Amino acid sequence: MSTPETLSADQAVARAVALAAAGGRSVLGIAGAPGAGKSTLARRVVTAVTEQLGPGIAVQVPMDGFHLANAALDALGRHDRKGAIDTFDAAGYVALVRRLTGGAGADSADSTDSTDTIWAPDFDRRVDEPVAGSIAVPPETVLVVSEGNYLLDQSTPWRELPGLFTETWACVVDDDVRVDRLVGRHMRHGRDHGSARAWAVEVDGVNAARVAADLHRAAVLVRT
């Protein structure tokens, strides 16, 4: 396996714009630990492509839309570990990525022949729940950007994803910065500082360790 190329966030955005300008449907996967900056980078990519190539050309489709609902997590006894790899509908997410690529591997991702809009779920942090059918991916979209923790994981069915994505990137950042970001995020969504830090270290930290083990499998590392 080749060593990943390392880019700054600005360089990565420029690379994504070039990917979109090449034409055909591309699906970009951005992996990384919780707090690594995946969503921020994905938004930057979509904004840059929109500014340069027009609206609807790039769409962000987060893996977080495949969180299991809180009621399901309660039933499974996993609500206190929300964000762990088994708290997502992995098969549903892989099926969506396959639809977005036209059912083909990365080498023929531009062969999608769908004339229908594909609807994807989003995740609403205000209520901490996935929301079905929230994101429209119309046929004219040429760059779909999907970010999530486990896009490089080697367990089934996650291991299928690198073969579906046109490119898979990984966000990397110093751990202290990443944890500080998570603490701030959890506090903005209602936790006090103590419980926010405990979740960032004890729950998000376990997930981050699992993600870190596979980041070398990315084609590109992006310093965020």
Tab-separated table of C-alpha atoms in Angstrom:
chain	number	residue	atom	x	y	z
A	1	MET	CA	0.000	0.000	0.000
A	2	SER	CA	1.397	3.409	-0.978
A	3	THR	CA	2.023	6.170	1.540
A	4	PRO	CA	-0.835	8.701	1.619
A	5	GLU	CA	-0.200	12.140	0.185
A	6	THR	CA	-0.414	14.897	2.816
A	7	LEU	CA	-2.210	18.139	1.949
A	8	SER	CA	-3.273	21.282	3.728
A	9	ALA	CA	-6.989	21.981	3.885
A	10	ASP	CA	-6.599	24.636	1.153
A	11	GLN	CA	-4.813	22.173	-1.116
A	12	ALA	CA	-7.469	19.542	-0.478
A	13	VAL	CA	-10.256	21.955	-1.395
A	14	ALA	CA	-8.485	22.820	-4.656
A	15	ARG	CA	-8.112	19.110	-5.415
A	16	ALA	CA	-11.836	18.556	-4.864
A	17	VAL	CA	-12.753	21.458	-7.155
A	18	ALA	CA	-10.572	19.932	-9.877
A	19	LEU	CA	-12.278	16.565	-9.315
A	20	ALA	CA	-15.685	18.163	-9.782
A	21	ALA	CA	-14.553	20.099	-12.860
A	22	ALA	CA	-13.432	16.860	-14.516
A	23	GLY	CA	-17.079	15.893	-15.031
A	24	GLY	CA	-18.926	12.661	-14.320
A	25	ARG	CA	-20.156	11.635	-10.885
A	26	SER	CA	-17.461	11.405	-8.207
A	27	VAL	CA	-18.080	10.427	-4.595
A	28	LEU	CA	-15.461	11.659	-2.143
A	29	GLY	CA	-15.194	9.986	1.260
A	30	ILE	CA	-13.639	11.914	4.148
A	31	ALA	CA	-12.738	9.783	7.164
A	32	GLY	CA	-11.359	10.800	10.531
A	33	ALA	CA	-11.770	10.591	14.273
A	34	PRO	CA	-14.492	12.513	16.114
A	35	GLY	CA	-13.490	16.176	16.161
A	36	ALA	CA	-10.926	15.850	13.378
A	37	GLY	CA	-12.663	18.427	11.191
A	38	LYS	CA	-14.389	16.167	8.648
A	39	SER	CA	-17.653	18.102	8.459
A	40	THR	CA	-15.879	21.453	8.301
A	41	LEU	CA	-13.714	20.272	5.410
A	42	ALA	CA	-16.720	18.773	3.619
A	43	ARG	CA	-18.598	22.066	3.905
A	44	ARG	CA	-15.575	23.973	2.596
A	45	VAL	CA	-15.385	21.662	-0.414
A	46	VAL	CA	-19.083	22.037	-1.233
A	47	THR	CA	-18.914	25.824	-0.817
A	48	ALA	CA	-15.853	26.126	-3.074
A	49	VAL	CA	-17.332	23.922	-5.797
A	50	THR	CA	-20.614	25.826	-5.644
A	51	GLU	CA	-18.835	29.181	-5.958
A	52	GLN	CA	-16.747	28.061	-8.922
A	53	LEU	CA	-19.041	25.663	-10.776
A	54	GLY	CA	-22.559	26.572	-9.673
A	55	PRO	CA	-25.266	25.380	-7.262
A	56	GLY	CA	-26.203	21.718	-7.133
A	57	ILE	CA	-22.881	20.553	-8.547
A	58	ALA	CA	-21.631	19.406	-5.117
A	59	VAL	CA	-23.690	17.966	-2.249
A	60	GLN	CA	-22.654	16.914	1.253
A	61	VAL	CA	-24.070	13.595	2.493
A	62	PRO	CA	-22.888	12.782	6.036
A	63	MET	CA	-22.508	9.260	7.380
A	64	ASP	CA	-24.106	10.599	10.578
A	65	GLY	CA	-27.493	10.403	8.882
A	66	PHE	CA	-27.205	6.652	9.502
A	67	HIS	CA	-27.029	6.946	13.290
A	68	LEU	CA	-29.559	4.607	14.849
A	69	ALA	CA	-32.445	6.511	16.428
A	70	ASN	CA	-32.249	7.146	20.158
A	71	ALA	CA	-35.189	4.819	20.793
A	72	ALA	CA	-33.324	2.028	18.979
A	73	LEU	CA	-30.161	2.721	20.985
A	74	ASP	CA	-32.188	2.608	24.207
A	75	ALA	CA	-33.633	-0.761	23.182
A	76	LEU	CA	-30.134	-2.063	22.416
A	77	GLY	CA	-28.637	-0.663	25.611
A	78	ARG	CA	-26.122	1.382	23.573
A	79	HIS	CA	-27.293	4.957	24.088
A	80	ASP	CA	-24.375	5.633	26.428
A	81	ARG	CA	-21.967	4.688	23.622
A	82	LYS	CA	-23.641	6.579	20.789
A	83	GLY	CA	-21.132	7.086	17.979
A	84	ALA	CA	-19.519	3.658	18.340
A	85	ILE	CA	-19.304	1.658	15.143
A	86	ASP	CA	-22.240	-0.598	16.082
A	87	THR	CA	-24.579	2.369	16.631
A	88	PHE	CA	-24.905	3.046	12.890
A	89	ASP	CA	-26.909	1.392	10.124
A	90	ALA	CA	-23.742	0.376	8.291
A	91	ALA	CA	-25.432	-1.678	5.592
A	92	GLY	CA	-27.821	1.167	4.843
A	93	TYR	CA	-24.957	3.627	4.469
A	94	VAL	CA	-22.971	1.347	2.166
A	95	ALA	CA	-26.103	0.789	0.069
A	96	LEU	CA	-26.566	4.550	-0.293
A	97	VAL	CA	-22.947	5.078	-1.360
A	98	ARG	CA	-23.388	2.327	-3.939
A	99	ARG	CA	-26.503	4.080	-5.278
A	100	LEU	CA	-24.658	7.389	-5.438
A	101	THR	CA	-21.917	5.817	-7.544
A	102	GLY	CA	-24.424	4.150	-9.838
A	103	GLY	CA	-23.813	0.738	-8.277
A	104	ALA	CA	-20.267	0.520	-9.605
A	105	GLY	CA	-16.792	0.651	-8.137
A	106	ALA	CA	-14.663	3.753	-7.980
A	107	ASP	CA	-13.168	3.215	-11.452
A	108	SER	CA	-16.567	3.573	-13.073
A	109	ALA	CA	-18.251	5.894	-10.609
A	110	ASP	CA	-18.996	8.348	-13.413
A	111	SER	CA	-21.202	5.773	-15.101
A	112	THR	CA	-24.230	6.450	-12.906
A	113	ASP	CA	-27.292	6.306	-15.136
A	114	SER	CA	-29.918	7.410	-12.635
A	115	THR	CA	-32.247	10.134	-13.841
A	116	ASP	CA	-33.895	10.374	-10.425
A	117	THR	CA	-32.970	12.445	-7.416
A	118	ILE	CA	-31.520	10.306	-4.630
A	119	TRP	CA	-32.659	11.272	-1.132
A	120	ALA	CA	-30.284	10.817	1.793
A	121	PRO	CA	-30.765	11.214	5.551
A	122	ASP	CA	-29.160	13.972	7.602
A	123	PHE	CA	-28.380	14.245	11.311
A	124	ASP	CA	-29.949	17.034	13.367
A	125	ARG	CA	-27.656	17.859	16.290
A	126	ARG	CA	-30.359	20.050	17.832
A	127	VAL	CA	-32.435	16.968	18.627
A	128	ASP	CA	-29.560	14.455	18.395
A	129	GLU	CA	-31.446	12.324	15.868
A	130	PRO	CA	-31.164	11.253	12.208
A	131	VAL	CA	-33.765	12.728	9.849
A	132	ALA	CA	-34.745	10.619	6.839
A	133	GLY	CA	-35.077	12.002	3.322
A	134	SER	CA	-33.450	15.365	4.135
A	135	ILE	CA	-30.728	15.746	1.498
A	136	ALA	CA	-31.439	15.771	-2.237
A	137	VAL	CA	-28.757	14.543	-4.632
A	138	PRO	CA	-30.077	15.435	-8.095
A	139	PRO	CA	-28.802	13.784	-11.280
A	140	GLU	CA	-26.751	16.862	-12.201
A	141	THR	CA	-24.625	16.594	-9.061
A	142	VAL	CA	-21.076	15.626	-10.071
A	143	LEU	CA	-19.422	15.648	-6.615
A	144	VAL	CA	-20.910	14.009	-3.546
A	145	VAL	CA	-18.897	14.568	-0.372
A	146	SER	CA	-19.558	12.087	2.417
A	147	GLU	CA	-17.774	12.256	5.744
A	148	GLY	CA	-17.736	9.912	8.720
A	149	ASN	CA	-15.652	8.123	11.307
A	150	TYR	CA	-15.557	4.618	9.885
A	151	LEU	CA	-15.089	4.990	6.132
A	152	LEU	CA	-11.743	3.142	6.292
A	153	ASP	CA	-12.708	0.486	8.820
A	154	GLN	CA	-11.877	-3.075	7.792
A	155	SER	CA	-14.923	-4.777	9.282
A	156	THR	CA	-17.920	-5.846	7.197
A	157	PRO	CA	-19.644	-4.026	5.502
A	158	TRP	CA	-17.515	-0.899	6.011
A	159	ARG	CA	-14.596	-2.452	4.159
A	160	GLU	CA	-16.513	-2.123	0.883
A	161	LEU	CA	-16.420	1.681	0.979
A	162	PRO	CA	-12.900	2.433	-0.353
A	163	GLY	CA	-13.753	0.462	-3.483
A	164	LEU	CA	-16.850	2.608	-4.013
A	165	PHE	CA	-15.438	6.062	-3.307
A	166	THR	CA	-13.618	7.862	-6.091
A	167	GLU	CA	-11.104	8.979	-3.456
A	168	THR	CA	-10.915	8.478	0.293
A	169	TRP	CA	-9.307	11.188	2.408
A	170	ALA	CA	-8.535	11.254	6.123
A	171	CYS	CA	-8.485	14.315	8.374
A	172	VAL	CA	-5.643	14.393	10.900
A	173	VAL	CA	-5.163	16.816	13.782
A	174	ASP	CA	-3.323	16.926	17.110
A	175	ASP	CA	-5.252	15.070	19.810
A	176	ASP	CA	-5.427	17.997	22.227
A	177	VAL	CA	-6.983	20.189	19.527
A	178	ARG	CA	-9.428	17.439	18.596
A	179	VAL	CA	-10.541	16.908	22.205
A	180	ASP	CA	-10.968	20.654	22.767
A	181	ARG	CA	-13.187	20.824	19.704
A	182	LEU	CA	-15.309	17.964	21.010
A	183	VAL	CA	-15.670	19.502	24.457
A	184	GLY	CA	-16.882	22.741	22.865
A	185	ARG	CA	-19.302	20.842	20.620
A	186	HIS	CA	-20.795	18.848	23.491
A	187	MET	CA	-21.172	21.977	25.624
A	188	ARG	CA	-22.974	23.778	22.789
A	189	HIS	CA	-25.443	20.913	22.783
A	190	GLY	CA	-26.240	21.070	26.470
A	191	ARG	CA	-23.555	19.260	28.481
A	192	ASP	CA	-21.661	20.955	31.276
A	193	HIS	CA	-17.877	21.101	30.996
A	194	GLY	CA	-17.234	18.024	33.132
A	195	SER	CA	-19.636	15.729	31.314
A	196	ALA	CA	-18.577	17.157	27.940
A	197	ARG	CA	-14.933	16.369	28.603
A	198	ALA	CA	-15.766	12.931	29.998
A	199	TRP	CA	-17.698	12.044	26.838
A	200	ALA	CA	-14.956	13.451	24.597
A	201	VAL	CA	-12.273	11.385	26.327
A	202	GLU	CA	-14.079	8.215	27.399
A	203	VAL	CA	-16.620	7.673	24.595
A	204	ASP	CA	-15.282	9.632	21.626
A	205	GLY	CA	-11.758	8.600	22.631
A	206	VAL	CA	-12.467	4.895	22.179
A	207	ASN	CA	-13.943	5.572	18.740
A	208	ALA	CA	-10.992	7.795	17.814
A	209	ALA	CA	-8.525	5.017	18.630
A	210	ARG	CA	-10.356	2.633	16.316
A	211	VAL	CA	-10.430	5.193	13.510
A	212	ALA	CA	-6.746	6.075	13.898
A	213	ALA	CA	-5.697	2.475	13.226
A	214	ASP	CA	-6.936	2.667	9.625
A	215	LEU	CA	-6.139	6.233	8.554
A	216	HIS	CA	-3.026	5.044	6.706
A	217	ARG	CA	-5.367	3.411	4.179
A	218	ALA	CA	-6.485	6.812	2.860
A	219	ALA	CA	-5.190	8.161	-0.445
A	220	VAL	CA	-4.810	11.626	1.065
A	221	LEU	CA	-4.184	12.920	4.603
A	222	VAL	CA	-5.531	16.419	5.232
A	223	ARG	CA	-4.111	18.483	8.098
A	224	THR	CA	-7.050	20.234	9.749
